[in-house]
Amino acid sequence: MSPSARLTLLMCAAETLGMTGFAAYPSFLPLLTGAWQLSGAEAGLIGGAFFFGYMVAVPFLSGVTDRIDARVVYMASCVLMAGGTLGFALLARGVWSGAFFQALCGAGLAGCYMPGLRVLTDRVSTDLSNRPIAFYTASFGIGTSLSLLLAGALGNLMDWRIAIALMAVGPLLAAVIVFAGTAPHAPPGAADAHWLPRFGPVLAHPRVRQLVTGYAVHCWELFGLRSWMVAFIAFAYGLSSAQAALSPTEAAALINLLGLPASILGNEMAGRVGRRRWIVAMMIASGLLCWLAGASAALPWWLMLCVLALYNTAVMADSASLTAGLVHAAPAAQRGAAMALYSLGGFGAGFIAPLVFGSVLDLSGGITSPVAWTFACGTLGIGCLLWALSALRRTARAA
């Protein structure tokens, strides 16, 4: 195995393990909604707090990788993510305490996801980095699926608090893997870099600006879907007279796992047909499929899951293409700042999306209304459609 392949495998394994607590709250959302007497907006607030924590922390934790080794940031952030997960398990009692610990978890992920990508790209030649980036990006979906499966399996065996506490072990294992498997590496231009990122020079690049906004609407859709998917599947199961073969967490894990081939193959297709053309096509597809997914609750359970899987595939098909495009478009000495801005836009959108989703549920009839779920799911794809139309308009003007 080549050094680049070995490093890619190591970082994908660390990313997957580091994500074990990611879906803890969404997995137990149906239970916690009743136990804590949450409205749709309150449930969305707790889910969105994860991404708020990410949004607040990422400018520093990702941007500082222009100055210090991303490996150090990664390991410290794994410990923070484990602490947030354990705190949620042992101390959360309602909306605000739950939101606080979810925000800590999000801040931990802010120092793991993009800094982990920086660990990889700093040690792999730029000419060889396209596929490693795709595999690393896709491992986010594997980690989400693993988190859902763990939550479902442990939740069937023990109290939800103990189950979530055990899920805090994964980030600690990820820190050990990166510590043992990578050597220190000083980032290029570290002596001239700032402790806080300077976004002005990054925003001066039109292609970077376009990719940042593209990632924002992508994450609005992706994290809004992931925050509510288990609850939606549980609702749809309740409408079906047939017994489903998969639990809601198992079904969501399987659907999220499809993000791996969708992201990798989507990146390969982008290389063949053109990155911008592929991203536009996938955003139009997902922006329309979200309505079909929302309306699928009344379908037989297996057909509903097929529609959700198709929608999730469309959502993930442009994920690696966006990230690879950002890495290649950003100047090497500003890559940390570019990644910080990219994540800030993406996870900032991820913070708002679950809250908007839950609020639309409340306003449209509540969590027991099929029509409300249709409208709530429809909110996920609006940004993608607007971004795609804007990109098509710019292309038409250039022609």
mmCIF file of C-alpha atoms in Angstrom:
data_model
loop_
_atom_site.group_PDB
_atom_site.id
_atom_site.type_symbol
_atom_site.label_atom_id
_atom_site.label_comp_id
_atom_site.label_asym_id
_atom_site.label_seq_id
_atom_site.Cartn_x
_atom_site.Cartn_y
_atom_site.Cartn_z
ATOM 1 C CA MET A 1 0.000 0.000 0.000
ATOM 2 C CA SER A 2 1.371 3.421 -0.943
ATOM 3 C CA PRO A 3 1.972 6.033 1.791
ATOM 4 C CA SER A 4 -0.863 8.221 0.442
ATOM 5 C CA ALA A 5 -3.302 5.293 0.430
ATOM 6 C CA ARG A 6 -2.239 4.284 3.935
ATOM 7 C CA LEU A 7 -2.721 7.826 5.219
ATOM 8 C CA THR A 8 -6.107 8.092 3.493
ATOM 9 C CA LEU A 9 -7.268 4.843 5.098
ATOM 10 C CA LEU A 10 -6.037 5.986 8.510
ATOM 11 C CA MET A 11 -7.773 9.364 8.326
ATOM 12 C CA CYS A 12 -11.006 7.801 7.045
ATOM 13 C CA ALA A 13 -10.950 5.350 9.975
ATOM 14 C CA ALA A 14 -10.323 8.186 12.432
ATOM 15 C CA GLU A 15 -13.092 10.296 10.902
ATOM 16 C CA THR A 16 -15.537 7.387 11.121
ATOM 17 C CA LEU A 17 -14.728 6.663 14.774
ATOM 18 C CA GLY A 18 -14.796 10.348 15.656
ATOM 19 C CA MET A 19 -18.379 10.548 14.410
ATOM 20 C CA THR A 20 -19.837 7.922 16.785
ATOM 21 C CA GLY A 21 -21.650 10.545 18.852
ATOM 22 C CA PHE A 22 -22.824 12.596 15.880
ATOM 23 C CA ALA A 23 -26.275 11.014 15.536
ATOM 24 C CA ALA A 24 -26.887 10.395 19.238
ATOM 25 C CA TYR A 25 -29.495 13.131 19.594
ATOM 26 C CA PRO A 26 -31.301 12.543 16.249
ATOM 27 C CA SER A 27 -31.425 8.803 17.016
ATOM 28 C CA PHE A 28 -33.182 9.338 20.345
ATOM 29 C CA LEU A 29 -35.248 12.316 19.166
ATOM 30 C CA PRO A 30 -38.594 10.420 19.110
ATOM 31 C CA LEU A 31 -37.981 9.335 22.735
ATOM 32 C CA LEU A 32 -36.716 12.716 23.938
ATOM 33 C CA THR A 33 -39.565 14.612 22.265
ATOM 34 C CA GLY A 34 -41.967 12.851 24.616
ATOM 35 C CA ALA A 35 -39.709 12.707 27.691
ATOM 36 C CA TRP A 36 -38.813 16.408 27.557
ATOM 37 C CA GLN A 37 -42.176 17.551 26.085
ATOM 38 C CA LEU A 38 -40.511 19.247 23.110
ATOM 39 C CA SER A 39 -42.297 21.173 20.378
ATOM 40 C CA GLY A 40 -41.007 20.863 16.824
ATOM 41 C CA ALA A 41 -39.158 24.176 17.130
ATOM 42 C CA GLU A 42 -37.548 23.177 20.442
ATOM 43 C CA ALA A 43 -36.473 19.826 19.046
ATOM 44 C CA GLY A 44 -35.021 21.617 16.027
ATOM 45 C CA LEU A 45 -33.225 24.087 18.306
ATOM 46 C CA ILE A 46 -31.386 21.301 20.111
ATOM 47 C CA GLY A 47 -30.473 19.665 16.810
ATOM 48 C CA GLY A 48 -29.360 22.981 15.353
ATOM 49 C CA ALA A 49 -27.242 23.794 18.414
ATOM 50 C CA PHE A 50 -24.737 21.181 17.269
ATOM 51 C CA PHE A 51 -24.141 23.139 14.096
ATOM 52 C CA PHE A 52 -24.160 26.447 15.986
ATOM 53 C CA GLY A 53 -21.269 25.166 18.087
ATOM 54 C CA TYR A 54 -19.486 24.129 14.925
ATOM 55 C CA MET A 55 -20.114 27.523 13.326
ATOM 56 C CA VAL A 56 -18.752 29.454 16.320
ATOM 57 C CA ALA A 57 -15.623 27.306 16.715
ATOM 58 C CA VAL A 58 -14.636 26.627 13.112
ATOM 59 C CA PRO A 59 -13.141 30.044 12.222
ATOM 60 C CA PHE A 60 -10.459 29.536 14.852
ATOM 61 C CA LEU A 61 -10.040 25.750 14.882
ATOM 62 C CA SER A 62 -9.851 25.397 11.115
ATOM 63 C CA GLY A 63 -8.201 28.737 10.380
ATOM 64 C CA VAL A 64 -5.403 28.165 12.892
ATOM 65 C CA THR A 65 -4.212 25.186 10.834
ATOM 66 C CA ASP A 66 -2.483 27.745 8.614
ATOM 67 C CA ARG A 67 -0.239 28.445 11.614
ATOM 68 C CA ILE A 68 0.088 25.178 13.583
ATOM 69 C CA ASP A 69 -0.038 21.522 12.668
ATOM 70 C CA ALA A 70 -3.641 20.421 12.022
ATOM 71 C CA ARG A 71 -2.776 17.156 13.794
ATOM 72 C CA VAL A 72 -2.638 18.967 17.158
ATOM 73 C CA VAL A 73 -5.989 20.682 16.549
ATOM 74 C CA TYR A 74 -7.553 17.387 15.532
ATOM 75 C CA MET A 75 -6.544 15.468 18.643
ATOM 76 C CA ALA A 76 -7.589 18.215 21.076
ATOM 77 C CA SER A 77 -10.946 18.543 19.331
ATOM 78 C CA CYS A 78 -11.603 14.811 19.580
ATOM 79 C CA VAL A 79 -11.333 15.153 23.365
ATOM 80 C CA LEU A 80 -13.768 18.099 23.283
ATOM 81 C CA MET A 81 -16.267 16.130 21.204
ATOM 82 C CA ALA A 82 -16.074 13.193 23.616
ATOM 83 C CA GLY A 83 -16.654 15.548 26.541
ATOM 84 C CA GLY A 84 -19.708 17.096 24.904
ATOM 85 C CA THR A 85 -21.216 13.678 24.168
ATOM 86 C CA LEU A 86 -20.615 12.472 27.713
ATOM 87 C CA GLY A 87 -22.042 15.696 29.132
ATOM 88 C CA PHE A 88 -25.220 15.313 27.072
ATOM 89 C CA ALA A 89 -25.599 11.742 28.331
ATOM 90 C CA LEU A 90 -25.133 12.537 32.007
ATOM 91 C CA LEU A 91 -26.296 16.141 32.514
ATOM 92 C CA ALA A 92 -28.816 17.173 29.810
ATOM 93 C CA ARG A 93 -32.318 17.640 31.229
ATOM 94 C CA GLY A 94 -34.203 19.698 28.634
ATOM 95 C CA VAL A 95 -33.994 22.250 25.846
ATOM 96 C CA TRP A 96 -31.204 24.524 27.038
ATOM 97 C CA SER A 97 -28.940 21.996 28.712
ATOM 98 C CA GLY A 98 -29.380 19.663 25.746
ATOM 99 C CA ALA A 99 -28.577 22.487 23.337
ATOM 100 C CA PHE A 100 -25.467 23.446 25.343
ATOM 101 C CA PHE A 101 -23.908 19.988 25.187
ATOM 102 C CA GLN A 102 -24.857 19.560 21.551
ATOM 103 C CA ALA A 103 -23.058 22.840 20.861
ATOM 104 C CA LEU A 104 -19.940 21.468 22.595
ATOM 105 C CA CYS A 105 -20.107 18.387 20.389
ATOM 106 C CA GLY A 106 -20.391 20.599 17.330
ATOM 107 C CA ALA A 107 -17.379 22.653 18.407
ATOM 108 C CA GLY A 108 -15.419 19.427 18.732
ATOM 109 C CA LEU A 109 -16.392 18.357 15.241
ATOM 110 C CA ALA A 110 -15.285 21.776 13.966
ATOM 111 C CA GLY A 111 -11.755 20.894 15.009
ATOM 112 C CA CYS A 112 -11.936 17.405 13.546
ATOM 113 C CA TYR A 113 -13.621 17.459 10.137
ATOM 114 C CA MET A 114 -11.806 20.167 8.161
ATOM 115 C CA PRO A 115 -8.583 20.005 10.233
ATOM 116 C CA GLY A 116 -8.637 16.246 9.587
ATOM 117 C CA LEU A 117 -8.874 16.980 5.883
ATOM 118 C CA ARG A 118 -5.949 19.381 6.338
ATOM 119 C CA VAL A 119 -3.936 16.600 8.032
ATOM 120 C CA LEU A 120 -4.523 14.555 4.895
ATOM 121 C CA THR A 121 -3.964 17.200 2.210
ATOM 122 C CA ASP A 122 -0.815 18.570 3.877
ATOM 123 C CA ARG A 123 0.757 15.127 3.627
ATOM 124 C CA VAL A 124 -0.474 14.049 0.176
ATOM 125 C CA SER A 125 0.671 15.573 -3.112
ATOM 126 C CA THR A 126 -1.838 18.001 -4.634
ATOM 127 C CA ASP A 127 -1.783 15.992 -7.868
ATOM 128 C CA LEU A 128 -2.884 12.876 -5.959
ATOM 129 C CA SER A 129 -5.303 14.475 -3.497
ATOM 130 C CA ASN A 130 -8.563 14.425 -5.474
ATOM 131 C CA ARG A 131 -9.542 10.832 -4.671
ATOM 132 C CA PRO A 132 -8.264 10.906 -1.067
ATOM 133 C CA ILE A 133 -10.440 13.985 -0.523
ATOM 134 C CA ALA A 134 -13.447 12.128 -1.956
ATOM 135 C CA PHE A 135 -12.872 9.120 0.303
ATOM 136 C CA TYR A 136 -12.350 11.291 3.367
ATOM 137 C CA THR A 137 -15.483 13.330 2.639
ATOM 138 C CA ALA A 138 -17.488 10.145 2.126
ATOM 139 C CA SER A 139 -16.307 8.768 5.480
ATOM 140 C CA PHE A 140 -18.476 11.441 7.128
ATOM 141 C CA GLY A 141 -21.485 9.466 5.907
ATOM 142 C CA ILE A 142 -20.001 6.193 7.160
ATOM 143 C CA GLY A 143 -19.478 7.780 10.563
ATOM 144 C CA THR A 144 -23.079 8.986 10.588
ATOM 145 C CA SER A 145 -24.318 5.486 9.752
ATOM 146 C CA LEU A 146 -22.114 3.938 12.431
ATOM 147 C CA SER A 147 -23.465 6.432 14.949
ATOM 148 C CA LEU A 148 -27.054 5.595 14.044
ATOM 149 C CA LEU A 149 -26.415 1.847 14.243
ATOM 150 C CA LEU A 150 -24.674 2.179 17.609
ATOM 151 C CA ALA A 151 -27.484 4.302 18.995
ATOM 152 C CA GLY A 152 -30.096 1.815 17.817
ATOM 153 C CA ALA A 153 -28.233 -1.237 19.112
ATOM 154 C CA LEU A 154 -27.263 0.265 22.458
ATOM 155 C CA GLY A 155 -30.676 1.894 22.906
ATOM 156 C CA ASN A 156 -32.296 -1.541 22.690
ATOM 157 C CA LEU A 157 -30.047 -2.875 25.454
ATOM 158 C CA MET A 158 -29.859 -0.062 27.988
ATOM 159 C CA ASP A 159 -31.082 3.366 29.057
ATOM 160 C CA TRP A 160 -30.480 6.108 26.498
ATOM 161 C CA ARG A 161 -28.115 7.981 28.815
ATOM 162 C CA ILE A 162 -25.785 5.007 29.203
ATOM 163 C CA ALA A 163 -25.980 4.343 25.460
ATOM 164 C CA ILE A 164 -24.904 7.896 24.568
ATOM 165 C CA ALA A 165 -22.166 7.847 27.217
ATOM 166 C CA LEU A 166 -20.642 4.783 25.563
ATOM 167 C CA MET A 167 -20.756 6.559 22.194
ATOM 168 C CA ALA A 168 -18.250 9.089 23.586
ATOM 169 C CA VAL A 169 -15.476 6.491 23.315
ATOM 170 C CA GLY A 170 -15.187 6.799 19.516
ATOM 171 C CA PRO A 171 -13.621 10.298 19.371
ATOM 172 C CA LEU A 172 -11.014 9.263 21.938
ATOM 173 C CA LEU A 173 -10.041 6.293 19.778
ATOM 174 C CA ALA A 174 -9.812 8.630 16.763
ATOM 175 C CA ALA A 175 -7.346 10.846 18.650
ATOM 176 C CA VAL A 176 -5.182 7.832 19.487
ATOM 177 C CA ILE A 177 -5.165 6.690 15.847
ATOM 178 C CA VAL A 178 -4.039 10.085 14.533
ATOM 179 C CA PHE A 179 -1.418 10.466 17.273
ATOM 180 C CA ALA A 180 0.069 7.039 16.544
ATOM 181 C CA GLY A 181 -0.317 7.069 12.765
ATOM 182 C CA THR A 182 0.869 10.523 11.692
ATOM 183 C CA ALA A 183 4.046 12.523 12.173
ATOM 184 C CA PRO A 184 4.219 16.254 12.962
ATOM 185 C CA HIS A 185 4.083 18.526 9.921
ATOM 186 C CA ALA A 186 4.425 22.313 9.789
ATOM 187 C CA PRO A 187 1.916 23.967 7.399
ATOM 188 C CA PRO A 188 3.320 26.029 4.502
ATOM 189 C CA GLY A 189 3.644 29.727 5.297
ATOM 190 C CA ALA A 190 3.141 29.102 9.030
ATOM 191 C CA ALA A 191 5.485 31.934 10.065
ATOM 192 C CA ASP A 192 3.364 34.526 8.243
ATOM 193 C CA ALA A 193 -0.060 33.099 9.150
ATOM 194 C CA HIS A 194 -2.399 34.648 11.732
ATOM 195 C CA TRP A 195 -4.014 32.947 14.704
ATOM 196 C CA LEU A 196 -7.408 34.033 13.404
ATOM 197 C CA PRO A 197 -8.170 33.552 9.693
ATOM 198 C CA ARG A 198 -8.319 36.523 7.339
ATOM 199 C CA PHE A 199 -11.367 35.982 5.143
ATOM 200 C CA GLY A 200 -10.829 39.027 2.916
ATOM 201 C CA PRO A 201 -8.046 37.527 0.775
ATOM 202 C CA VAL A 202 -9.998 34.256 0.512
ATOM 203 C CA LEU A 203 -13.174 36.008 -0.612
ATOM 204 C CA ALA A 204 -11.195 37.786 -3.320
ATOM 205 C CA HIS A 205 -11.275 34.500 -5.276
ATOM 206 C CA PRO A 206 -14.603 34.257 -7.183
ATOM 207 C CA ARG A 207 -14.429 30.465 -7.460
ATOM 208 C CA VAL A 208 -13.920 30.133 -3.704
ATOM 209 C CA ARG A 209 -16.935 32.386 -3.057
ATOM 210 C CA GLN A 210 -19.106 30.253 -5.320
ATOM 211 C CA LEU A 211 -18.022 27.015 -3.654
ATOM 212 C CA VAL A 212 -18.591 28.447 -0.172
ATOM 213 C CA THR A 213 -22.185 29.393 -1.000
ATOM 214 C CA GLY A 214 -22.661 26.042 -2.745
ATOM 215 C CA TYR A 215 -21.523 24.193 0.363
ATOM 216 C CA ALA A 216 -23.847 26.300 2.519
ATOM 217 C CA VAL A 217 -26.969 25.278 0.602
ATOM 218 C CA HIS A 218 -25.685 21.687 0.418
ATOM 219 C CA CYS A 219 -25.296 21.545 4.221
ATOM 220 C CA TRP A 220 -28.690 23.182 4.768
ATOM 221 C CA GLU A 221 -30.195 20.239 2.932
ATOM 222 C CA LEU A 222 -27.893 17.530 4.274
ATOM 223 C CA PHE A 223 -27.993 18.368 7.968
ATOM 224 C CA GLY A 224 -31.639 19.320 7.953
ATOM 225 C CA LEU A 225 -32.340 15.868 6.536
ATOM 226 C CA ARG A 226 -30.051 14.043 8.948
ATOM 227 C CA SER A 227 -31.434 15.876 11.982
ATOM 228 C CA TRP A 228 -34.998 14.785 11.231
ATOM 229 C CA MET A 229 -34.622 11.545 9.252
ATOM 230 C CA VAL A 230 -35.122 9.108 12.148
ATOM 231 C CA ALA A 231 -38.179 11.032 13.365
ATOM 232 C CA PHE A 232 -39.626 11.119 9.840
ATOM 233 C CA ILE A 233 -39.136 7.372 9.350
ATOM 234 C CA ALA A 234 -40.745 6.682 12.738
ATOM 235 C CA PHE A 235 -43.718 8.859 11.719
ATOM 236 C CA ALA A 236 -44.055 7.078 8.368
ATOM 237 C CA TYR A 237 -43.912 3.687 10.065
ATOM 238 C CA GLY A 238 -46.795 4.790 12.265
ATOM 239 C CA LEU A 239 -48.929 5.389 9.159
ATOM 240 C CA SER A 240 -48.193 1.946 7.731
ATOM 241 C CA SER A 241 -50.249 -1.100 8.612
ATOM 242 C CA ALA A 242 -47.364 -3.436 7.777
ATOM 243 C CA GLN A 243 -44.505 -4.235 10.135
ATOM 244 C CA ALA A 244 -41.250 -2.765 8.866
ATOM 245 C CA ALA A 245 -38.205 -5.033 8.633
ATOM 246 C CA LEU A 246 -35.833 -2.275 9.810
ATOM 247 C CA SER A 247 -36.001 -0.026 12.856
ATOM 248 C CA PRO A 248 -35.945 3.739 12.177
ATOM 249 C CA THR A 249 -32.277 4.008 13.233
ATOM 250 C CA GLU A 250 -31.275 0.979 11.134
ATOM 251 C CA ALA A 251 -33.103 2.352 8.114
ATOM 252 C CA ALA A 252 -31.523 5.799 8.537
ATOM 253 C CA ALA A 253 -28.070 4.232 8.933
ATOM 254 C CA LEU A 254 -28.472 2.226 5.737
ATOM 255 C CA ILE A 255 -29.680 5.287 3.825
ATOM 256 C CA ASN A 256 -26.780 7.396 5.103
ATOM 257 C CA LEU A 257 -24.336 4.657 4.167
ATOM 258 C CA LEU A 258 -25.344 5.144 0.543
ATOM 259 C CA GLY A 259 -23.667 8.521 0.806
ATOM 260 C CA LEU A 260 -20.282 6.782 0.498
ATOM 261 C CA PRO A 261 -20.630 5.519 -3.101
ATOM 262 C CA ALA A 262 -22.749 8.540 -4.053
ATOM 263 C CA SER A 263 -20.045 10.973 -2.965
ATOM 264 C CA ILE A 264 -17.120 9.032 -4.454
ATOM 265 C CA LEU A 265 -18.808 8.201 -7.750
ATOM 266 C CA GLY A 266 -20.182 11.718 -7.944
ATOM 267 C CA ASN A 267 -16.646 13.074 -7.722
ATOM 268 C CA GLU A 268 -15.586 10.731 -10.530
ATOM 269 C CA MET A 269 -18.512 11.886 -12.682
ATOM 270 C CA ALA A 270 -17.626 15.515 -11.981
ATOM 271 C CA GLY A 271 -14.171 14.824 -13.369
ATOM 272 C CA ARG A 272 -15.724 13.496 -16.572
ATOM 273 C CA VAL A 273 -18.530 15.980 -17.263
ATOM 274 C CA GLY A 274 -17.129 19.044 -15.474
ATOM 275 C CA ARG A 275 -17.370 19.894 -11.773
ATOM 276 C CA ARG A 276 -19.680 22.906 -12.126
ATOM 277 C CA ARG A 277 -22.062 21.150 -14.515
ATOM 278 C CA TRP A 278 -22.301 18.109 -12.235
ATOM 279 C CA ILE A 279 -22.919 20.144 -9.084
ATOM 280 C CA VAL A 280 -25.662 22.177 -10.774
ATOM 281 C CA ALA A 281 -27.386 19.016 -12.034
ATOM 282 C CA MET A 282 -27.301 17.337 -8.605
ATOM 283 C CA MET A 283 -28.577 20.416 -6.810
ATOM 284 C CA ILE A 284 -31.543 20.656 -9.158
ATOM 285 C CA ALA A 285 -32.247 16.947 -8.664
ATOM 286 C CA SER A 286 -32.094 17.096 -4.869
ATOM 287 C CA GLY A 287 -34.021 20.383 -4.745
ATOM 288 C CA LEU A 288 -36.949 18.654 -6.455
ATOM 289 C CA LEU A 289 -36.648 15.235 -4.801
ATOM 290 C CA CYS A 290 -37.034 16.715 -1.291
ATOM 291 C CA TRP A 291 -40.736 17.291 -2.008
ATOM 292 C CA LEU A 292 -41.198 13.707 -3.148
ATOM 293 C CA ALA A 293 -39.387 12.481 -0.042
ATOM 294 C CA GLY A 294 -41.634 14.535 2.216
ATOM 295 C CA ALA A 295 -44.759 13.202 0.525
ATOM 296 C CA SER A 296 -43.565 9.566 0.725
ATOM 297 C CA ALA A 297 -44.711 9.017 4.327
ATOM 298 C CA ALA A 298 -48.053 7.641 3.112
ATOM 299 C CA LEU A 299 -46.375 5.071 0.825
ATOM 300 C CA PRO A 300 -45.649 1.475 1.864
ATOM 301 C CA TRP A 301 -42.689 1.508 4.255
ATOM 302 C CA TRP A 302 -40.248 -0.121 1.820
ATOM 303 C CA LEU A 303 -41.138 2.296 -0.982
ATOM 304 C CA MET A 304 -40.848 5.258 1.383
ATOM 305 C CA LEU A 305 -37.326 4.124 2.291
ATOM 306 C CA CYS A 306 -36.430 3.780 -1.391
ATOM 307 C CA VAL A 307 -37.551 7.357 -2.047
ATOM 308 C CA LEU A 308 -35.556 8.615 0.947
ATOM 309 C CA ALA A 309 -32.506 6.683 -0.274
ATOM 310 C CA LEU A 310 -32.831 8.211 -3.741
ATOM 311 C CA TYR A 311 -33.092 11.676 -2.237
ATOM 312 C CA ASN A 312 -30.096 11.126 0.046
ATOM 313 C CA THR A 313 -28.067 9.876 -2.930
ATOM 314 C CA ALA A 314 -28.804 13.066 -4.842
ATOM 315 C CA VAL A 315 -27.879 15.171 -1.804
ATOM 316 C CA MET A 316 -24.521 13.418 -1.382
ATOM 317 C CA ALA A 317 -23.600 13.180 -5.060
ATOM 318 C CA ASP A 318 -22.038 16.656 -5.123
ATOM 319 C CA SER A 319 -20.473 16.618 -1.640
ATOM 320 C CA ALA A 320 -16.937 15.506 -2.536
ATOM 321 C CA SER A 321 -16.984 17.596 -5.715
ATOM 322 C CA LEU A 322 -17.630 20.759 -3.710
ATOM 323 C CA THR A 323 -14.895 20.023 -1.176
ATOM 324 C CA ALA A 324 -12.309 18.931 -3.740
ATOM 325 C CA GLY A 325 -13.068 22.069 -5.730
ATOM 326 C CA LEU A 326 -12.461 24.242 -2.665
ATOM 327 C CA VAL A 327 -9.126 22.579 -1.840
ATOM 328 C CA HIS A 328 -7.872 23.074 -5.385
ATOM 329 C CA ALA A 329 -9.237 26.628 -5.745
ATOM 330 C CA ALA A 330 -7.771 27.988 -2.490
ATOM 331 C CA PRO A 331 -4.105 29.133 -2.423
ATOM 332 C CA ALA A 332 -1.986 26.752 -0.312
ATOM 333 C CA ALA A 333 -1.025 29.393 2.260
ATOM 334 C CA GLN A 334 -4.696 30.351 2.732
ATOM 335 C CA ARG A 335 -6.144 26.847 2.681
ATOM 336 C CA GLY A 336 -6.943 26.794 6.392
ATOM 337 C CA ALA A 337 -8.760 30.132 6.168
ATOM 338 C CA ALA A 338 -10.635 28.924 3.084
ATOM 339 C CA MET A 339 -11.663 25.718 4.863
ATOM 340 C CA ALA A 340 -12.757 27.749 7.888
ATOM 341 C CA LEU A 341 -14.959 30.004 5.746
ATOM 342 C CA TYR A 342 -16.279 26.989 3.829
ATOM 343 C CA SER A 343 -17.233 25.208 7.047
ATOM 344 C CA LEU A 344 -18.601 28.371 8.616
ATOM 345 C CA GLY A 345 -21.048 28.799 5.752
ATOM 346 C CA GLY A 346 -21.942 25.123 5.596
ATOM 347 C CA PHE A 347 -22.452 24.394 9.255
ATOM 348 C CA GLY A 348 -23.999 27.805 9.857
ATOM 349 C CA ALA A 349 -26.672 26.719 7.403
ATOM 350 C CA GLY A 350 -26.781 23.376 9.209
ATOM 351 C CA PHE A 351 -27.591 25.234 12.434
ATOM 352 C CA ILE A 352 -30.599 27.041 10.940
ATOM 353 C CA ALA A 353 -32.023 24.202 8.812
ATOM 354 C CA PRO A 354 -33.257 21.875 11.619
ATOM 355 C CA LEU A 355 -34.870 24.827 13.396
ATOM 356 C CA VAL A 356 -36.631 25.977 10.213
ATOM 357 C CA PHE A 357 -37.703 22.394 9.540
ATOM 358 C CA GLY A 358 -39.213 22.051 13.021
ATOM 359 C CA SER A 359 -40.893 25.461 12.864
ATOM 360 C CA VAL A 360 -42.514 24.614 9.527
ATOM 361 C CA LEU A 361 -43.733 21.347 11.056
ATOM 362 C CA ASP A 362 -45.394 23.304 13.878
ATOM 363 C CA LEU A 363 -46.932 25.907 11.555
ATOM 364 C CA SER A 364 -48.200 23.389 8.998
ATOM 365 C CA GLY A 365 -50.078 21.086 11.334
ATOM 366 C CA GLY A 366 -47.594 19.466 13.714
ATOM 367 C CA ILE A 367 -45.578 16.257 13.744
ATOM 368 C CA THR A 368 -48.660 14.096 13.251
ATOM 369 C CA SER A 369 -49.625 15.730 9.928
ATOM 370 C CA PRO A 370 -48.390 14.224 6.622
ATOM 371 C CA VAL A 371 -48.875 17.598 4.914
ATOM 372 C CA ALA A 372 -46.675 19.281 7.524
ATOM 373 C CA TRP A 373 -43.863 16.794 6.881
ATOM 374 C CA THR A 374 -44.145 17.445 3.138
ATOM 375 C CA PHE A 375 -43.762 21.200 3.568
ATOM 376 C CA ALA A 376 -40.969 20.784 6.117
ATOM 377 C CA CYS A 377 -39.007 18.534 3.757
ATOM 378 C CA GLY A 378 -39.636 21.010 0.957
ATOM 379 C CA THR A 379 -37.693 23.680 2.849
ATOM 380 C CA LEU A 380 -34.530 21.586 2.514
ATOM 381 C CA GLY A 381 -34.082 22.024 -1.234
ATOM 382 C CA ILE A 382 -34.924 25.705 -1.748
ATOM 383 C CA GLY A 383 -31.336 26.891 -1.396
ATOM 384 C CA CYS A 384 -30.004 24.290 -3.820
ATOM 385 C CA LEU A 385 -32.479 25.328 -6.497
ATOM 386 C CA LEU A 386 -31.617 29.019 -6.069
ATOM 387 C CA TRP A 387 -27.861 28.295 -6.217
ATOM 388 C CA ALA A 388 -28.267 26.162 -9.350
ATOM 389 C CA LEU A 389 -30.363 28.821 -11.086
ATOM 390 C CA SER A 390 -27.788 31.467 -10.179
ATOM 391 C CA ALA A 391 -24.962 29.308 -11.571
ATOM 392 C CA LEU A 392 -26.888 28.735 -14.799
ATOM 393 C CA ARG A 393 -27.474 32.483 -15.119
ATOM 394 C CA ARG A 394 -23.755 33.210 -14.692
ATOM 395 C CA THR A 395 -22.910 30.583 -17.308
ATOM 396 C CA ALA A 396 -25.407 32.088 -19.744
ATOM 397 C CA ARG A 397 -23.944 35.567 -19.241
ATOM 398 C CA ALA A 398 -20.390 34.288 -19.787
ATOM 399 C CA ALA A 399 -21.480 32.655 -23.036
#
